[in-house]
Short mmCIF file of C-alpha atoms in Angstrom, two decimals:
data_model
loop_
_atom_site.label_atom_id
_atom_site.label_comp_id
_atom_site.label_asym_id
_atom_site.label_seq_id
_atom_site.Cartn_x
_atom_site.Cartn_y
_atom_site.Cartn_z
CA UNK A 977 172.04 47.47 -205.08
CA UNK A 978 171.99 47.42 -208.87
CA UNK A 979 175.05 48.80 -210.64
CA UNK A 980 173.41 51.75 -212.42
CA UNK A 981 176.66 52.76 -214.12
CA UNK A 982 175.97 50.21 -216.87
CA UNK A 983 172.36 51.22 -217.31
CA UNK A 984 171.52 53.92 -219.82
CA UNK A 985 168.57 56.17 -219.06
CA UNK A 986 166.53 57.48 -221.97
CA UNK A 987 163.85 60.13 -222.22
CA UNK A 988 161.10 60.10 -224.85
CA UNK A 989 159.68 63.59 -225.44
CA UNK A 990 156.20 63.44 -226.90
CA UNK A 991 154.32 65.56 -229.41
CA UNK A 992 151.81 68.22 -228.40
CA UNK A 993 152.57 71.46 -230.25
CA UNK A 994 152.71 74.47 -227.87
CA UNK A 995 152.34 72.21 -224.84
CA UNK A 996 155.84 71.00 -225.70
CA UNK A 997 157.51 73.84 -223.81
CA UNK A 998 156.65 71.71 -220.75
CA UNK A 999 159.49 69.43 -221.85
CA UNK A 1000 161.90 72.20 -220.83
CA UNK A 1001 160.44 72.20 -217.33
CA UNK A 1002 160.61 68.41 -217.10
CA UNK A 1003 164.26 68.36 -218.16
CA UNK A 1004 165.07 71.14 -215.68
CA UNK A 1005 163.26 69.32 -212.90
CA UNK A 1006 165.08 66.07 -213.60
CA UNK A 1007 168.39 67.93 -213.71
CA UNK A 1008 167.71 69.51 -210.32
CA UNK A 1009 167.01 66.04 -208.92
CA UNK A 1010 170.28 64.70 -210.31
CA UNK A 1011 168.57 62.66 -213.02
CA UNK A 1012 170.34 63.16 -216.35
CA UNK A 1013 169.12 61.14 -219.36
CA UNK A 1014 171.82 59.57 -221.52
CA UNK A 1015 169.60 59.11 -224.58
CA UNK A 1016 166.99 61.46 -226.08
CA UNK A 1017 164.19 60.73 -228.56
CA UNK A 1018 161.53 63.16 -229.66
CA UNK A 1019 158.44 63.51 -231.81
CA UNK A 1020 157.30 66.87 -233.20
CA UNK A 1021 157.81 69.58 -230.54
CA UNK A 1022 159.56 66.90 -228.49
CA UNK A 1023 162.12 66.59 -231.28
CA UNK A 1024 162.69 70.36 -231.24
CA UNK A 1025 163.25 70.54 -227.48
CA UNK A 1026 165.14 67.26 -227.51
CA UNK A 1027 167.53 68.55 -230.17
CA UNK A 1028 168.37 71.56 -228.02
CA UNK A 1029 168.89 69.35 -224.96
CA UNK A 1030 170.99 66.74 -226.77
CA UNK A 1031 173.26 69.48 -228.15
CA UNK A 1032 173.61 71.26 -224.77
CA UNK A 1033 171.66 74.29 -226.02
CA UNK A 1034 168.62 74.08 -223.74
CA UNK A 1035 169.55 77.34 -221.99
CA UNK A 1036 169.44 79.26 -225.25
CA UNK A 1037 166.13 77.67 -226.25
CA UNK A 1038 164.57 78.49 -222.88
CA UNK A 1039 165.72 82.11 -223.06
CA UNK A 1040 164.14 82.43 -226.49
CA UNK A 1041 160.76 80.83 -225.78
CA UNK A 1042 160.39 82.77 -222.52
CA UNK A 1043 160.40 86.00 -224.54
CA UNK A 1044 158.08 84.96 -227.37
CA UNK A 1045 154.80 86.84 -227.54
CA UNK A 1046 151.84 86.34 -229.86
CA UNK A 1047 153.08 88.81 -232.44
CA UNK A 1048 156.47 87.08 -232.55
CA UNK A 1049 154.69 83.87 -233.49
CA UNK A 1050 152.97 85.62 -236.39
CA UNK A 1051 156.27 87.04 -237.61
CA UNK A 1052 157.98 83.65 -237.45
CA UNK A 1053 155.29 81.92 -239.47
CA UNK A 1054 155.07 82.46 -243.21
CA UNK A 1055 151.33 81.82 -243.55
CA UNK A 1056 150.12 80.74 -247.00
CA UNK A 1057 147.02 79.00 -248.29
CA UNK A 1058 148.88 75.67 -248.27
CA UNK A 1059 150.07 76.11 -244.70
CA UNK A 1060 153.09 77.58 -242.93
CA UNK A 1061 156.42 77.24 -244.69
CA UNK A 1062 158.34 77.27 -241.40
CA UNK A 1063 161.50 78.87 -242.80
CA UNK A 1064 161.49 81.85 -240.45
CA UNK A 1065 160.80 79.65 -237.45
CA UNK A 1066 163.63 77.29 -238.31
CA UNK A 1067 165.99 80.21 -238.90
CA UNK A 1068 165.19 81.49 -235.39
CA UNK A 1069 165.81 77.99 -234.03
CA UNK A 1070 169.07 77.75 -236.01
CA UNK A 1071 170.31 80.89 -234.26
CA UNK A 1072 169.99 79.07 -230.92
CA UNK A 1073 170.81 75.50 -231.91
CA UNK A 1074 173.61 74.84 -234.39
CA UNK A 1075 172.90 72.51 -237.30
CA UNK A 1076 175.34 69.64 -236.80
CA UNK A 1077 175.32 65.94 -237.72
CA UNK A 1078 173.13 64.06 -235.26
CA UNK A 1079 175.85 61.45 -234.82
CA UNK A 1080 178.26 64.14 -233.52
CA UNK A 1081 176.02 65.19 -230.60
CA UNK A 1082 177.23 64.69 -226.99
CA UNK A 1083 174.46 62.13 -226.39
CA UNK A 1084 172.45 59.87 -228.70
CA UNK A 1085 169.44 61.62 -230.22
CA UNK A 1086 166.67 60.55 -232.55
CA UNK A 1087 163.59 62.17 -234.07
CA UNK A 1088 160.58 60.53 -235.65
CA UNK A 1089 158.69 61.71 -238.74
CA UNK A 1090 155.99 60.15 -240.92
CA UNK A 1091 156.24 59.12 -244.57
CA UNK A 1092 153.19 60.80 -246.12
CA UNK A 1093 152.84 58.20 -248.89
CA UNK A 1094 153.29 54.97 -246.94
CA UNK A 1095 152.33 56.07 -243.43
CA UNK A 1096 155.47 54.48 -242.03
CA UNK A 1097 157.70 55.86 -239.32
CA UNK A 1098 160.94 57.49 -240.38
CA UNK A 1099 163.66 57.59 -237.72
CA UNK A 1100 166.34 60.26 -237.92
CA UNK A 1101 169.44 58.96 -236.15
CA UNK A 1102 172.08 60.59 -238.33
CA UNK A 1103 172.43 63.50 -240.72
CA UNK A 1104 171.33 67.12 -240.32
CA UNK A 1105 169.91 67.89 -236.87
CA UNK A 1106 167.72 70.74 -238.09
CA UNK A 1107 166.41 68.79 -241.05
CA UNK A 1108 165.30 66.08 -238.64
CA UNK A 1109 163.55 68.64 -236.45
CA UNK A 1110 161.85 70.36 -239.39
CA UNK A 1111 160.50 67.05 -240.70
CA UNK A 1112 159.30 65.95 -237.26
CA UNK A 1113 157.32 69.17 -236.63
CA UNK A 1114 155.58 69.26 -240.06
CA UNK A 1115 152.05 69.10 -238.64
CA UNK A 1116 149.56 68.61 -241.51
CA UNK A 1117 147.34 71.62 -242.07
CA UNK A 1118 149.83 73.85 -240.30
CA UNK A 1119 153.39 73.25 -241.56
CA UNK A 1120 154.20 72.22 -245.10
CA UNK A 1121 155.72 68.72 -245.58
CA UNK A 1122 159.46 68.20 -246.02
CA UNK A 1123 161.06 66.43 -248.99
CA UNK A 1124 163.78 64.10 -247.68
CA UNK A 1125 165.55 61.51 -249.84
CA UNK A 1126 162.67 61.41 -252.28
CA UNK A 1127 159.97 61.08 -249.62
CA UNK A 1128 157.52 63.70 -248.35
CA UNK A 1129 157.63 63.68 -244.56
CA UNK A 1130 155.19 65.08 -242.04
CA UNK A 1131 154.82 65.26 -238.26
CA UNK A 1132 156.10 62.25 -236.33
CA UNK A 1133 153.18 62.50 -233.91
CA UNK A 1134 150.90 60.99 -236.56
CA UNK A 1135 152.47 57.55 -236.08
CA UNK A 1136 154.34 57.73 -232.77
CA UNK A 1137 153.44 60.66 -230.49
CA UNK A 1138 155.61 59.23 -227.70
CA UNK A 1139 158.72 57.56 -229.21
CA UNK A 1140 159.61 55.00 -226.55
CA UNK A 1141 160.60 52.42 -229.18
CA UNK A 1142 163.04 54.84 -230.82
CA UNK A 1143 164.50 55.66 -227.42
CA UNK A 1144 165.17 51.99 -226.74
CA UNK A 1145 166.62 51.53 -230.24
CA UNK A 1146 169.09 54.32 -229.46
CA UNK A 1147 170.40 52.28 -226.53
CA UNK A 1148 168.25 53.20 -223.54
CA UNK A 1149 167.76 50.45 -220.96
CA UNK A 1150 165.15 52.40 -219.01
CA UNK A 1151 162.87 55.09 -220.41
CA UNK A 1152 161.10 58.09 -218.94
CA UNK A 1153 158.27 59.10 -221.27
CA UNK A 1154 156.84 62.63 -221.20
CA UNK A 1155 153.24 62.48 -222.41
CA UNK A 1156 151.73 65.86 -223.34
CA UNK A 1157 148.42 64.41 -224.47
CA UNK A 1158 146.88 63.35 -221.17
CA UNK A 1159 143.44 64.79 -220.29
CA UNK A 1160 143.21 66.98 -223.41
CA UNK A 1161 140.48 65.35 -225.48
CA UNK A 1162 137.64 67.19 -223.76
CA UNK A 1163 139.62 70.44 -223.66
CA UNK A 1164 140.58 70.77 -227.32
CA UNK A 1165 138.78 73.96 -228.29
CA UNK A 1166 141.06 76.97 -228.36
CA UNK A 1167 141.23 79.18 -225.28
CA UNK A 1168 142.81 81.93 -227.37
CA UNK A 1169 139.56 83.56 -228.45
CA UNK A 1170 138.25 84.00 -224.90
CA UNK A 1171 141.55 85.39 -223.66
CA UNK A 1172 141.89 87.98 -226.40
CA UNK A 1173 138.22 88.82 -226.83
CA UNK A 1174 138.09 87.36 -230.34
CA UNK A 1175 139.91 85.11 -232.77
CA UNK A 1176 143.70 85.47 -232.74
CA UNK A 1177 145.30 87.10 -235.80
CA UNK A 1178 147.23 83.95 -236.69
CA UNK A 1179 144.24 81.66 -236.26
CA UNK A 1180 142.14 84.07 -238.32
CA UNK A 1181 144.70 83.99 -241.12
CA UNK A 1182 145.00 80.21 -240.97
CA UNK A 1183 141.23 79.80 -240.96
CA UNK A 1184 140.88 82.20 -243.89
CA UNK A 1185 143.45 80.20 -245.83
CA UNK A 1186 141.68 76.94 -245.09
CA UNK A 1187 138.31 78.45 -246.02
CA UNK A 1188 139.70 79.71 -249.31
CA UNK A 1189 141.30 76.36 -250.05
CA UNK A 1190 138.02 74.54 -249.36
CA UNK A 1191 135.88 77.11 -251.19
CA UNK A 1192 133.91 77.83 -248.01
CA UNK A 1193 133.19 81.54 -248.30
CA UNK A 1194 131.11 82.22 -245.23
CA UNK A 1195 127.98 80.37 -246.37
CA UNK A 1196 127.78 78.48 -243.08
CA UNK A 1197 127.15 81.67 -241.13
CA UNK A 1198 124.05 82.46 -243.21
CA UNK A 1199 122.75 78.91 -243.07
CA UNK A 1200 123.36 78.60 -239.32
CA UNK A 1201 121.23 81.57 -238.36
CA UNK A 1202 119.47 80.98 -235.02
CA UNK A 1203 121.55 77.83 -234.57
CA UNK A 1204 124.45 77.43 -232.14
CA UNK A 1205 127.70 78.52 -233.79
CA UNK A 1206 129.76 75.46 -234.75
CA UNK A 1207 133.46 75.22 -233.90
CA UNK A 1208 135.77 76.92 -236.38
CA UNK A 1209 137.95 75.08 -238.87
CA UNK A 1210 141.06 75.47 -236.75
CA UNK A 1211 139.27 74.27 -233.60
CA UNK A 1212 138.06 71.19 -235.48
CA UNK A 1213 141.57 70.48 -236.76
CA UNK A 1214 143.16 70.99 -233.34
CA UNK A 1215 140.56 68.85 -231.60
CA UNK A 1216 140.94 66.07 -234.16
CA UNK A 1217 144.71 66.08 -233.74
CA UNK A 1218 144.34 65.87 -229.96
CA UNK A 1219 141.95 62.93 -230.18
CA UNK A 1220 144.16 61.09 -232.67
CA UNK A 1221 147.37 61.58 -230.70
CA UNK A 1222 145.73 60.60 -227.42
CA UNK A 1223 144.47 57.32 -228.89
CA UNK A 1224 147.73 56.49 -230.68
CA UNK A 1225 149.76 57.30 -227.55
CA UNK A 1226 147.66 54.90 -225.48
CA UNK A 1227 148.04 52.13 -228.06
CA UNK A 1228 151.80 52.60 -228.46
CA UNK A 1229 152.44 52.66 -224.70
CA UNK A 1230 150.42 49.47 -224.29
CA UNK A 1231 152.68 47.74 -226.80
CA UNK A 1232 155.96 49.19 -225.55
CA UNK A 1233 155.47 50.62 -222.06
CA UNK A 1234 158.05 53.04 -220.65
CA UNK A 1235 159.42 52.60 -217.14
CA UNK A 1236 157.97 55.93 -215.97
CA UNK A 1237 155.34 58.19 -217.55
CA UNK A 1238 155.31 61.89 -216.72
CA UNK A 1239 152.16 63.71 -217.81
CA UNK A 1240 152.24 67.45 -216.99
CA UNK A 1241 148.85 69.11 -216.48
CA UNK A 1242 148.49 71.03 -219.73
CA UNK A 1243 144.81 70.80 -220.67
CA UNK A 1244 144.48 74.59 -220.27
CA UNK A 1245 146.93 75.21 -223.12
CA UNK A 1246 145.84 75.22 -226.74
CA UNK A 1247 147.58 73.92 -229.84
CA UNK A 1248 148.98 77.36 -230.75
CA UNK A 1249 149.66 78.85 -227.30
CA UNK A 1250 153.40 79.10 -227.97
CA UNK A 1251 153.54 82.37 -226.06
CA UNK A 1252 152.56 80.55 -222.85
CA UNK A 1253 156.02 79.07 -222.30
CA UNK A 1254 156.21 80.11 -218.65
CA UNK A 1255 153.00 78.26 -217.76
CA UNK A 1256 154.07 75.16 -219.67
CA UNK A 1257 157.58 75.08 -218.16
CA UNK A 1258 156.12 75.50 -214.67
CA UNK A 1259 153.75 72.58 -215.32
CA UNK A 1260 156.73 70.44 -216.35
CA UNK A 1261 158.69 71.34 -213.22
CA UNK A 1262 155.70 70.62 -211.00
CA UNK A 1263 155.12 67.25 -212.66
CA UNK A 1264 158.68 66.15 -211.86
CA UNK A 1265 158.37 67.38 -208.28
CA UNK A 1266 155.19 65.35 -207.74
CA UNK A 1267 156.71 62.21 -209.27
CA UNK A 1268 160.15 62.32 -207.64
CA UNK A 1269 159.44 59.46 -205.19
CA UNK A 1270 158.28 57.26 -208.09
CA UNK A 1271 161.27 58.24 -210.21
CA UNK A 1272 163.73 57.46 -207.42
CA UNK A 1273 162.07 54.12 -206.74
CA UNK A 1274 161.82 52.94 -210.35
CA UNK A 1275 165.27 54.22 -211.33
CA UNK A 1276 166.81 52.88 -208.09
CA UNK A 1277 168.19 56.25 -207.03
CA UNK A 1278 169.08 57.31 -203.48
CA UNK A 1279 166.67 59.49 -201.56
CA UNK A 1280 167.46 63.21 -201.52
CA UNK A 1281 169.14 64.48 -198.39
CA UNK A 1282 167.33 67.06 -196.27
#
């Protein structure tokens, strides 16, 4: 049997906005099975959850997200015409996860962001933990970009939605990749409107800001009389992001395949369904349960005792 003591297991936590709470369930499920990653890499929401896990603060993060409701999300987000500043959200995160140097964490951690000017990947492997998270979650059209060392950075999911390469660069010999973007392309329109009987307050405010920025003052409604109502600006943006990340994820995994891919069933969750943490966490737990035989086989772990 292979000596696994010399092998370092990594986990790559992918992007996917609100679907990212499923990462908590995946990490919990792995923990219950005795599978503890030594190395953590994350993109976007994966960086946020990964930062909490790498700093042994996952309990505090889970307690927080389990209590978030839709109105909490609105309060956390400082909505402006140019997007969401993100200061209130990061302050709430800071209260649960201490801002420490990444290199001082109990296990290696890395986050990926995107250089807005060059389009290149930016890997955070040292420096401020929260600055790395804030840069990695700066989704264009939603969160404002972050100025870091003279470069404007945006969401890491634009270039690497599933950072397997970063995970290996951090020292992982084998990598479990958690893909949040499976089976979402045909399900990208928001379920929020149907659940609440109309557009959500946050989406309405975001759409209004986008409309004002584009100079689109409701003319489409008059011109589209007797024609099927087109998807809203936010639905178009969310759907486009889903399509892009799905295609990039497929291409990146083909070039640098992980040892195991876990893809929780999350197509029912929309881009902004951050208040659906319970459903996402459950989906993550269930995904691990279904894939335990594969995980034990690939990672050369003993079968669980009855």
